[in-house]
Amino acid sequence: MPMSMALCKKRLGVLWFSGSAFLFMLVLLQTVMGHYNPKPDEAWGWLMPGILPTLSLIISVLVMDALDKSVKVDTVDRFLFLLAFGLSTFYLLMLALSIFLQPFSTLDPVAMLKQSSLWLGPLQGLVSAALAAFFIKRDKP
Amino acid sequence: MRTVKTVIIAVAASSVCALGLLAVSYTRSRPAPPNTTVGATPPNPTPTNPPVVVPSPGSTTSPPRPLPQPTPDPLPSPVPPPTIPGVEPGQTLRLLPWPPPRASSQSVLKIRLPGSGPKSLGDVDAVLQTALDGAGYDERSYLGVPRGFALVTRLEQTSEDGRPFEGAERWATEVRRRAERFSIESYLRQLMLSGRTGYFRVLVFIVTPVAFSQAPEPPTRERAIEFVTMGANRLPADVAALDYSSDYACTALVYEFEQINASAAIRLPGRLTARMHLASASLLGALE
C-alpha cells in the first residue's frame, strides 16, 4: 500500500531530529555535570558519528525538496517506510540504552560507550541501507 | 531522476562517512597488542642488562686458553645502594627516595613519648606502631632516610572528608561501584554525576634530625603503592638503637590521590591538611 513520500520523509525527519536532540541534550548535561570526566571528548566522539551522518542525509533530502519547486505526488511502498522507521527507532533506542544502562554496568562510562560500538556499528549500517532503499525505491504516480 | 541520483550519492556518501568514522573510532579505542611498539610504552622502561654467558668448564669448542685464576666469590657483586648524605654506612633499610617526592600535605608532629630518660628511635617506633595498630593500619613498612627511618602505610581509600572506609573497601586500590539499594534518586545520581570518584592516600612518617624539603616531582599512585612493598617489615635493631634527641622531628607526609572513573592523579595541594587527614584516621590523638 503506497504512502505519500512527503509524509514519510516528515515522519522520519521528526523521529531522527527529536531522538538526536534528546541524546544530544542528555550527553551535554552529563558532560556539564562531570559524568565523563576526565575524558568528555571521548563521549562526544562516540555520539557524533552515531547520529550526524543520518542527520546530514535527512537534511540534504529535505533541503533538496524545498528547493525543488515542482509539484510532486511521489509515493513510497509502505513496507519500506515501516522498515526504515522501525530500524531507525530501534537504533536510536540502542543509542539511548547505551547511556541509560551505565549506572548498572561495572565498566567505566566511557569504556561502556566504546564497547557499545560493537553492536551499534553493524546496526547503523542496516539503518543506512534501509534509509537508502526507502529514498531510492518510490512508486511513480 | 536527478533527485534520485542525488539521493543515491548522498546515501552512499553518508554510509561511507558513518562506517569510516566508526571504524576509526573503534580502531583507536582498541588497545595495542602487547608485542606492538607503535605508540606504546613498555611497562618497565628500565633497560635490562644483556644476559651474561658463562662458558662451561667442559667446553671444548673454544681454543685452549690459560685457566683463569679462581676467585673466592663467584657471585656478581651486588649493585651498591644509592647513597644519601647522612645515612649511616651500615644502615640496613632500603631507602626512601630522598628528598621525598612532593606530597599533597605535610605536618611536623610533636610525638608524645611515654616515660622519662634517654629515648631511642625504637621508642618513637613503638608510639607510631601503637597508634597505627589502633587505627587499623596493619600493613606498613620501613624505609631508610638520613639518620632515621620512614614508616609508610598501605594505600587506603577514604571518604571525601578523609575518614577511612570500612573493611575490604578501605584497601581497594580502585574505585568500585557501590552496592546501593535501587532508587530513582541513586539511579539519576549515577547517570548524571561524575561516574566514580574515589579518594586514596598513603601516609609516610619520616623520623630524622635532618631538615629536608620535598622533591619537585610527585609520585605516581603506582609508585606510592610500591613504597609499602619495597620496605622492611620491621625496624632493624641498628636503626632502633639510635638515640632520639631533641634534634629529631617526625614529619607526616600525606600523598592524596583522586580517582575519577578510570583516571587517578595526585592532588597538589591536597584537599585536606595533613593534620586533618591524621585526625580523621584517628592517629593524631594517639601521636601527640
mmCIF file of C-alpha atoms in Angstrom, chain B:
data_model
loop_
_atom_site.group_PDB
_atom_site.id
_atom_site.type_symbol
_atom_site.label_atom_id
_atom_site.label_comp_id
_atom_site.label_asym_id
_atom_site.label_seq_id
_atom_site.Cartn_x
_atom_site.Cartn_y
_atom_site.Cartn_z
ATOM 1 C CA MET B 1 15.517 11.271 -11.963
ATOM 2 C CA ARG B 2 18.002 13.909 -10.953
ATOM 3 C CA THR B 3 16.692 13.828 -7.423
ATOM 4 C CA VAL B 4 17.022 10.045 -7.234
ATOM 5 C CA LYS B 5 20.634 10.202 -8.364
ATOM 6 C CA THR B 6 21.401 12.884 -5.839
ATOM 7 C CA VAL B 7 19.809 10.860 -3.063
ATOM 8 C CA ILE B 8 21.800 7.778 -4.065
ATOM 9 C CA ILE B 9 25.013 9.767 -3.919
ATOM 10 C CA ALA B 10 24.035 11.302 -0.567
ATOM 11 C CA VAL B 11 23.138 7.914 0.936
ATOM 12 C CA ALA B 12 26.356 6.348 -0.292
ATOM 13 C CA ALA B 13 28.449 9.245 0.990
ATOM 14 C CA SER B 14 26.710 9.180 4.372
ATOM 15 C CA SER B 15 27.148 5.429 4.731
ATOM 16 C CA VAL B 16 30.811 5.591 3.863
ATOM 17 C CA CYS B 17 31.237 8.523 6.248
ATOM 18 C CA ALA B 18 29.476 6.712 9.102
ATOM 19 C CA LEU B 19 31.293 3.450 8.607
ATOM 20 C CA GLY B 20 34.606 5.251 8.255
ATOM 21 C CA LEU B 21 34.093 7.224 11.445
ATOM 22 C CA LEU B 22 33.030 4.123 13.323
ATOM 23 C CA ALA B 23 35.971 2.154 12.023
ATOM 24 C CA VAL B 24 38.366 4.929 13.012
ATOM 25 C CA SER B 25 36.872 5.351 16.474
ATOM 26 C CA TYR B 26 36.755 1.600 17.050
ATOM 27 C CA THR B 27 40.330 1.136 15.881
ATOM 28 C CA ARG B 28 41.540 3.977 18.063
ATOM 29 C CA SER B 29 39.668 2.650 21.062
ATOM 30 C CA ARG B 30 41.261 -0.804 20.844
ATOM 31 C CA PRO B 31 44.394 -1.221 22.926
ATOM 32 C CA ALA B 32 47.541 -2.049 21.058
ATOM 33 C CA PRO B 33 48.589 -5.674 21.325
ATOM 34 C CA PRO B 34 51.342 -6.279 23.850
ATOM 35 C CA ASN B 35 54.006 -7.003 21.277
ATOM 36 C CA THR B 36 53.475 -3.894 19.203
ATOM 37 C CA THR B 37 55.623 -0.895 19.771
ATOM 38 C CA VAL B 38 53.687 1.724 17.842
ATOM 39 C CA GLY B 39 52.524 4.347 20.261
ATOM 40 C CA ALA B 40 53.063 2.065 23.211
ATOM 41 C CA THR B 41 55.490 2.462 26.016
ATOM 42 C CA PRO B 42 56.987 -0.589 27.621
ATOM 43 C CA PRO B 43 55.671 -1.233 31.120
ATOM 44 C CA ASN B 44 59.157 -1.104 32.580
ATOM 45 C CA PRO B 45 61.317 1.457 30.868
ATOM 46 C CA THR B 46 64.383 0.398 32.796
ATOM 47 C CA PRO B 47 66.745 -1.248 30.345
ATOM 48 C CA THR B 48 67.697 -4.754 31.232
ATOM 49 C CA ASN B 49 71.231 -5.911 31.150
ATOM 50 C CA PRO B 50 72.090 -8.433 28.473
ATOM 51 C CA PRO B 51 72.441 -11.944 29.835
ATOM 52 C CA VAL B 52 75.959 -12.860 30.881
ATOM 53 C CA VAL B 53 77.172 -16.006 29.175
ATOM 54 C CA VAL B 54 79.403 -18.084 31.392
ATOM 55 C CA PRO B 55 81.445 -20.673 29.489
ATOM 56 C CA SER B 56 81.080 -24.137 30.842
ATOM 57 C CA PRO B 57 84.256 -25.735 32.224
ATOM 58 C CA GLY B 58 83.968 -28.790 29.983
ATOM 59 C CA SER B 59 83.558 -26.901 26.759
ATOM 60 C CA THR B 60 85.947 -27.984 24.009
ATOM 61 C CA THR B 61 84.851 -25.750 21.187
ATOM 62 C CA SER B 62 86.909 -22.773 22.201
ATOM 63 C CA PRO B 63 90.669 -22.677 21.666
ATOM 64 C CA PRO B 64 92.760 -23.574 24.705
ATOM 65 C CA ARG B 65 93.430 -20.636 26.942
ATOM 66 C CA PRO B 66 95.214 -20.290 30.251
ATOM 67 C CA LEU B 67 92.814 -21.135 33.024
ATOM 68 C CA PRO B 68 91.537 -18.124 34.876
ATOM 69 C CA GLN B 69 92.541 -17.686 38.455
ATOM 70 C CA PRO B 70 89.838 -18.985 40.782
ATOM 71 C CA THR B 71 88.028 -16.190 42.518
ATOM 72 C CA PRO B 72 86.861 -16.573 46.092
ATOM 73 C CA ASP B 73 83.387 -15.171 45.374
ATOM 74 C CA PRO B 74 81.956 -16.301 42.037
ATOM 75 C CA LEU B 75 78.686 -14.395 42.538
ATOM 76 C CA PRO B 76 78.492 -10.981 40.924
ATOM 77 C CA SER B 77 78.871 -8.225 43.423
ATOM 78 C CA PRO B 78 75.569 -6.501 44.228
ATOM 79 C CA VAL B 79 74.909 -3.056 42.884
ATOM 80 C CA PRO B 80 75.827 -0.578 45.592
ATOM 81 C CA PRO B 81 72.755 1.136 47.023
ATOM 82 C CA PRO B 82 72.274 4.815 46.307
ATOM 83 C CA THR B 83 73.879 6.986 48.893
ATOM 84 C CA ILE B 84 72.122 9.660 50.841
ATOM 85 C CA PRO B 85 74.079 12.229 52.825
ATOM 86 C CA GLY B 86 73.752 11.399 56.474
ATOM 87 C CA VAL B 87 72.785 7.778 56.045
ATOM 88 C CA GLU B 88 74.931 5.508 58.142
ATOM 89 C CA PRO B 89 77.018 3.103 56.038
ATOM 90 C CA GLY B 90 75.752 0.085 57.912
ATOM 91 C CA GLN B 91 72.125 1.023 57.714
ATOM 92 C CA THR B 92 70.104 -1.976 56.608
ATOM 93 C CA LEU B 93 66.945 -0.359 55.271
ATOM 94 C CA ARG B 94 66.107 0.262 51.664
ATOM 95 C CA LEU B 95 65.969 3.954 51.102
ATOM 96 C CA LEU B 96 63.028 6.230 50.588
ATOM 97 C CA PRO B 97 63.674 8.476 47.567
ATOM 98 C CA TRP B 98 65.477 11.449 49.020
ATOM 99 C CA PRO B 99 64.445 14.172 49.254
ATOM 100 C CA PRO B 100 60.992 12.639 49.496
ATOM 101 C CA PRO B 101 58.694 13.129 46.492
ATOM 102 C CA ARG B 102 56.347 16.077 46.597
ATOM 103 C CA ALA B 103 53.412 15.364 48.894
ATOM 104 C CA SER B 104 49.857 16.678 48.984
ATOM 105 C CA SER B 105 50.350 17.941 52.521
ATOM 106 C CA GLN B 106 52.780 17.671 55.391
ATOM 107 C CA SER B 107 52.896 18.376 59.076
ATOM 108 C CA VAL B 108 55.599 18.161 61.730
ATOM 109 C CA LEU B 109 54.301 16.208 64.704
ATOM 110 C CA LYS B 110 55.245 16.569 68.332
ATOM 111 C CA ILE B 111 55.453 12.904 69.262
ATOM 112 C CA ARG B 112 54.478 12.268 72.861
ATOM 113 C CA LEU B 113 56.880 9.685 74.255
ATOM 114 C CA PRO B 114 55.947 7.902 77.488
ATOM 115 C CA GLY B 115 58.282 7.972 80.495
ATOM 116 C CA SER B 116 61.423 9.978 81.007
ATOM 117 C CA GLY B 117 65.113 9.411 80.434
ATOM 118 C CA PRO B 118 67.018 8.811 77.205
ATOM 119 C CA LYS B 119 64.972 7.679 74.271
ATOM 120 C CA SER B 120 65.817 5.837 71.121
ATOM 121 C CA LEU B 121 64.272 5.651 67.692
ATOM 122 C CA GLY B 122 62.810 2.333 68.799
ATOM 123 C CA ASP B 123 60.693 4.207 71.349
ATOM 124 C CA VAL B 124 59.383 6.519 68.636
ATOM 125 C CA ASP B 125 58.643 3.497 66.504
ATOM 126 C CA ALA B 126 56.704 1.934 69.383
ATOM 127 C CA VAL B 127 54.480 5.010 69.664
ATOM 128 C CA LEU B 128 53.890 5.022 65.911
ATOM 129 C CA GLN B 129 53.144 1.288 65.939
ATOM 130 C CA THR B 130 50.627 1.607 68.734
ATOM 131 C CA ALA B 131 48.862 4.473 67.015
ATOM 132 C CA LEU B 132 48.775 2.688 63.661
ATOM 133 C CA ASP B 133 47.570 -0.559 65.209
ATOM 134 C CA GLY B 134 44.756 1.278 66.928
ATOM 135 C CA ALA B 135 43.698 2.892 63.667
ATOM 136 C CA GLY B 136 43.667 -0.366 61.733
ATOM 137 C CA TYR B 137 46.868 0.106 59.721
ATOM 138 C CA ASP B 138 48.068 -3.470 59.762
ATOM 139 C CA GLU B 139 50.234 -3.244 56.669
ATOM 140 C CA ARG B 140 53.158 -0.843 56.750
ATOM 141 C CA SER B 141 56.845 -0.917 56.065
ATOM 142 C CA TYR B 142 60.080 0.814 56.927
ATOM 143 C CA LEU B 143 62.385 2.690 54.596
ATOM 144 C CA GLY B 144 65.660 4.406 55.280
ATOM 145 C CA VAL B 145 66.179 8.155 55.498
ATOM 146 C CA PRO B 146 69.233 10.101 56.711
ATOM 147 C CA ARG B 147 69.939 9.077 60.334
ATOM 148 C CA GLY B 148 66.427 7.822 60.823
ATOM 149 C CA PHE B 149 63.584 5.904 59.236
ATOM 150 C CA ALA B 150 60.351 6.373 57.361
ATOM 151 C CA LEU B 151 57.213 4.424 58.175
ATOM 152 C CA VAL B 152 54.870 4.003 55.213
ATOM 153 C CA THR B 153 51.253 2.842 55.286
ATOM 154 C CA ARG B 154 49.425 0.986 52.574
ATOM 155 C CA LEU B 155 47.273 2.884 50.081
ATOM 156 C CA GLU B 156 43.805 3.253 51.584
ATOM 157 C CA GLN B 157 40.512 4.531 50.273
ATOM 158 C CA THR B 158 38.766 7.250 52.210
ATOM 159 C CA SER B 159 35.611 9.255 52.040
ATOM 160 C CA GLU B 160 35.717 12.832 50.836
ATOM 161 C CA ASP B 161 36.358 14.103 54.378
ATOM 162 C CA GLY B 162 39.271 11.735 54.929
ATOM 163 C CA ARG B 163 37.593 9.076 57.028
ATOM 164 C CA PRO B 164 38.759 5.585 56.056
ATOM 165 C CA PHE B 165 36.245 3.211 54.500
ATOM 166 C CA GLU B 166 35.297 0.032 56.279
ATOM 167 C CA GLY B 167 36.515 -3.462 55.525
ATOM 168 C CA ALA B 168 37.867 -4.507 52.147
ATOM 169 C CA GLU B 169 36.695 -1.286 50.534
ATOM 170 C CA ARG B 170 39.279 0.580 52.572
ATOM 171 C CA TRP B 171 42.128 -1.331 50.992
ATOM 172 C CA ALA B 172 40.788 -1.493 47.448
ATOM 173 C CA THR B 173 43.136 0.192 45.002
ATOM 174 C CA GLU B 174 40.390 1.056 42.510
ATOM 175 C CA VAL B 175 37.012 2.677 42.895
ATOM 176 C CA ARG B 176 34.318 0.075 42.820
ATOM 177 C CA ARG B 177 30.668 0.648 42.160
ATOM 178 C CA ARG B 178 28.947 0.977 45.496
ATOM 179 C CA ALA B 179 26.236 -1.588 46.064
ATOM 180 C CA GLU B 180 23.242 0.612 46.709
ATOM 181 C CA ARG B 181 19.588 -0.153 47.036
ATOM 182 C CA PHE B 182 17.988 0.852 43.747
ATOM 183 C CA SER B 183 16.081 4.099 43.799
ATOM 184 C CA ILE B 184 15.292 6.715 41.218
ATOM 185 C CA GLU B 185 17.453 9.182 43.120
ATOM 186 C CA SER B 186 20.518 6.943 43.214
ATOM 187 C CA TYR B 187 20.000 5.968 39.568
ATOM 188 C CA LEU B 188 19.839 9.577 38.404
ATOM 189 C CA ARG B 189 22.832 10.451 40.556
ATOM 190 C CA GLN B 190 24.904 7.703 38.945
ATOM 191 C CA LEU B 191 23.618 8.592 35.490
ATOM 192 C CA MET B 192 24.351 12.292 35.617
ATOM 193 C CA LEU B 193 27.048 12.968 38.174
ATOM 194 C CA SER B 194 30.696 12.092 37.787
ATOM 195 C CA GLY B 195 30.740 8.330 37.410
ATOM 196 C CA ARG B 196 33.038 7.039 40.105
ATOM 197 C CA THR B 197 35.120 9.271 42.254
ATOM 198 C CA GLY B 198 37.419 7.802 44.845
ATOM 199 C CA TYR B 199 39.857 9.296 47.331
ATOM 200 C CA PHE B 200 43.012 7.449 48.293
ATOM 201 C CA ARG B 201 46.006 8.269 50.446
ATOM 202 C CA VAL B 202 49.373 6.987 51.565
ATOM 203 C CA LEU B 203 50.836 8.188 54.862
ATOM 204 C CA VAL B 204 54.580 8.488 55.308
ATOM 205 C CA PHE B 205 56.067 9.276 58.734
ATOM 206 C CA ILE B 206 59.671 10.436 58.475
ATOM 207 C CA VAL B 207 61.741 10.446 61.659
ATOM 208 C CA THR B 208 65.032 12.215 61.090
ATOM 209 C CA PRO B 209 67.121 15.058 62.541
ATOM 210 C CA VAL B 210 67.871 16.274 59.028
ATOM 211 C CA ALA B 211 65.865 19.212 57.736
ATOM 212 C CA PHE B 212 64.537 18.486 54.278
ATOM 213 C CA SER B 213 62.395 19.930 51.566
ATOM 214 C CA GLN B 214 60.353 17.854 49.189
ATOM 215 C CA ALA B 215 61.448 16.999 45.676
ATOM 216 C CA PRO B 216 59.601 18.929 42.969
ATOM 217 C CA GLU B 217 58.113 15.834 41.361
ATOM 218 C CA PRO B 218 55.209 13.977 42.991
ATOM 219 C CA PRO B 219 54.998 10.196 42.810
ATOM 220 C CA THR B 220 52.509 8.354 40.673
ATOM 221 C CA ARG B 221 49.937 6.301 42.503
ATOM 222 C CA GLU B 222 51.686 3.106 41.426
ATOM 223 C CA ARG B 223 54.961 4.402 42.845
ATOM 224 C CA ALA B 224 53.289 5.328 46.130
ATOM 225 C CA ILE B 225 51.838 1.818 46.334
ATOM 226 C CA GLU B 226 55.344 0.448 45.873
ATOM 227 C CA PHE B 227 56.605 2.291 48.941
ATOM 228 C CA VAL B 228 54.930 -0.191 51.234
ATOM 229 C CA THR B 229 56.106 -3.251 49.314
ATOM 230 C CA MET B 230 59.735 -2.189 48.984
ATOM 231 C CA GLY B 231 60.260 -1.504 52.672
ATOM 232 C CA ALA B 232 61.257 -3.736 55.578
ATOM 233 C CA ASN B 233 58.671 -5.444 57.747
ATOM 234 C CA ARG B 234 60.178 -4.092 60.971
ATOM 235 C CA LEU B 235 62.655 -1.518 62.153
ATOM 236 C CA PRO B 236 66.163 -3.023 62.157
ATOM 237 C CA ALA B 237 67.871 -3.132 65.526
ATOM 238 C CA ASP B 238 70.748 -0.880 64.466
ATOM 239 C CA VAL B 239 68.342 1.879 63.492
ATOM 240 C CA ALA B 240 66.113 1.348 66.527
ATOM 241 C CA ALA B 241 69.144 1.762 68.793
ATOM 242 C CA LEU B 242 69.934 5.267 67.550
ATOM 243 C CA ASP B 243 69.461 7.926 70.194
ATOM 244 C CA TYR B 244 66.377 10.074 69.851
ATOM 245 C CA SER B 245 67.397 13.621 70.694
ATOM 246 C CA SER B 246 65.629 16.946 70.531
ATOM 247 C CA ASP B 247 67.099 17.402 67.036
ATOM 248 C CA TYR B 248 64.755 14.758 65.715
ATOM 249 C CA ALA B 249 61.379 15.538 64.250
ATOM 250 C CA CYS B 250 58.595 13.319 62.992
ATOM 251 C CA THR B 251 57.129 14.677 59.797
ATOM 252 C CA ALA B 252 53.931 13.260 58.345
ATOM 253 C CA LEU B 253 53.655 13.406 54.567
ATOM 254 C CA VAL B 254 50.288 12.667 53.010
ATOM 255 C CA TYR B 255 50.063 11.560 49.381
ATOM 256 C CA GLU B 256 46.457 12.094 48.389
ATOM 257 C CA PHE B 257 45.093 10.663 45.160
ATOM 258 C CA GLU B 258 41.768 11.280 43.487
ATOM 259 C CA GLN B 259 40.368 8.832 41.005
ATOM 260 C CA ILE B 260 37.632 9.897 38.608
ATOM 261 C CA ASN B 261 36.315 6.986 36.586
ATOM 262 C CA ALA B 262 39.453 5.220 35.345
ATOM 263 C CA SER B 263 41.990 8.023 35.848
ATOM 264 C CA ALA B 264 43.832 8.657 39.089
ATOM 265 C CA ALA B 265 46.047 11.642 39.867
ATOM 266 C CA ILE B 266 47.704 13.064 42.926
ATOM 267 C CA ARG B 267 46.093 16.150 44.473
ATOM 268 C CA LEU B 268 48.537 19.049 44.703
ATOM 269 C CA PRO B 269 47.952 20.593 47.115
ATOM 270 C CA GLY B 270 45.674 18.188 48.917
ATOM 271 C CA ARG B 271 42.036 18.856 49.675
ATOM 272 C CA LEU B 272 42.755 18.414 53.388
ATOM 273 C CA THR B 273 45.727 19.318 55.527
ATOM 274 C CA ALA B 274 47.956 16.586 56.890
ATOM 275 C CA ARG B 275 46.601 17.127 60.399
ATOM 276 C CA MET B 276 43.032 16.793 59.121
ATOM 277 C CA HIS B 277 43.992 13.511 57.488
ATOM 278 C CA LEU B 278 45.623 12.246 60.681
ATOM 279 C CA ALA B 279 42.684 13.339 62.797
ATOM 280 C CA SER B 280 40.143 11.665 60.522
ATOM 281 C CA ALA B 281 42.265 8.488 60.602
ATOM 282 C CA SER B 282 42.232 8.528 64.437
ATOM 283 C CA LEU B 283 46.008 8.952 64.525
ATOM 284 C CA LEU B 284 46.567 12.495 65.660
ATOM 285 C CA GLY B 285 45.294 11.995 69.188
ATOM 286 C CA ALA B 286 47.388 8.878 69.666
ATOM 287 C CA LEU B 287 50.602 10.532 68.477
ATOM 288 C CA GLU B 288 50.550 13.963 70.069
#
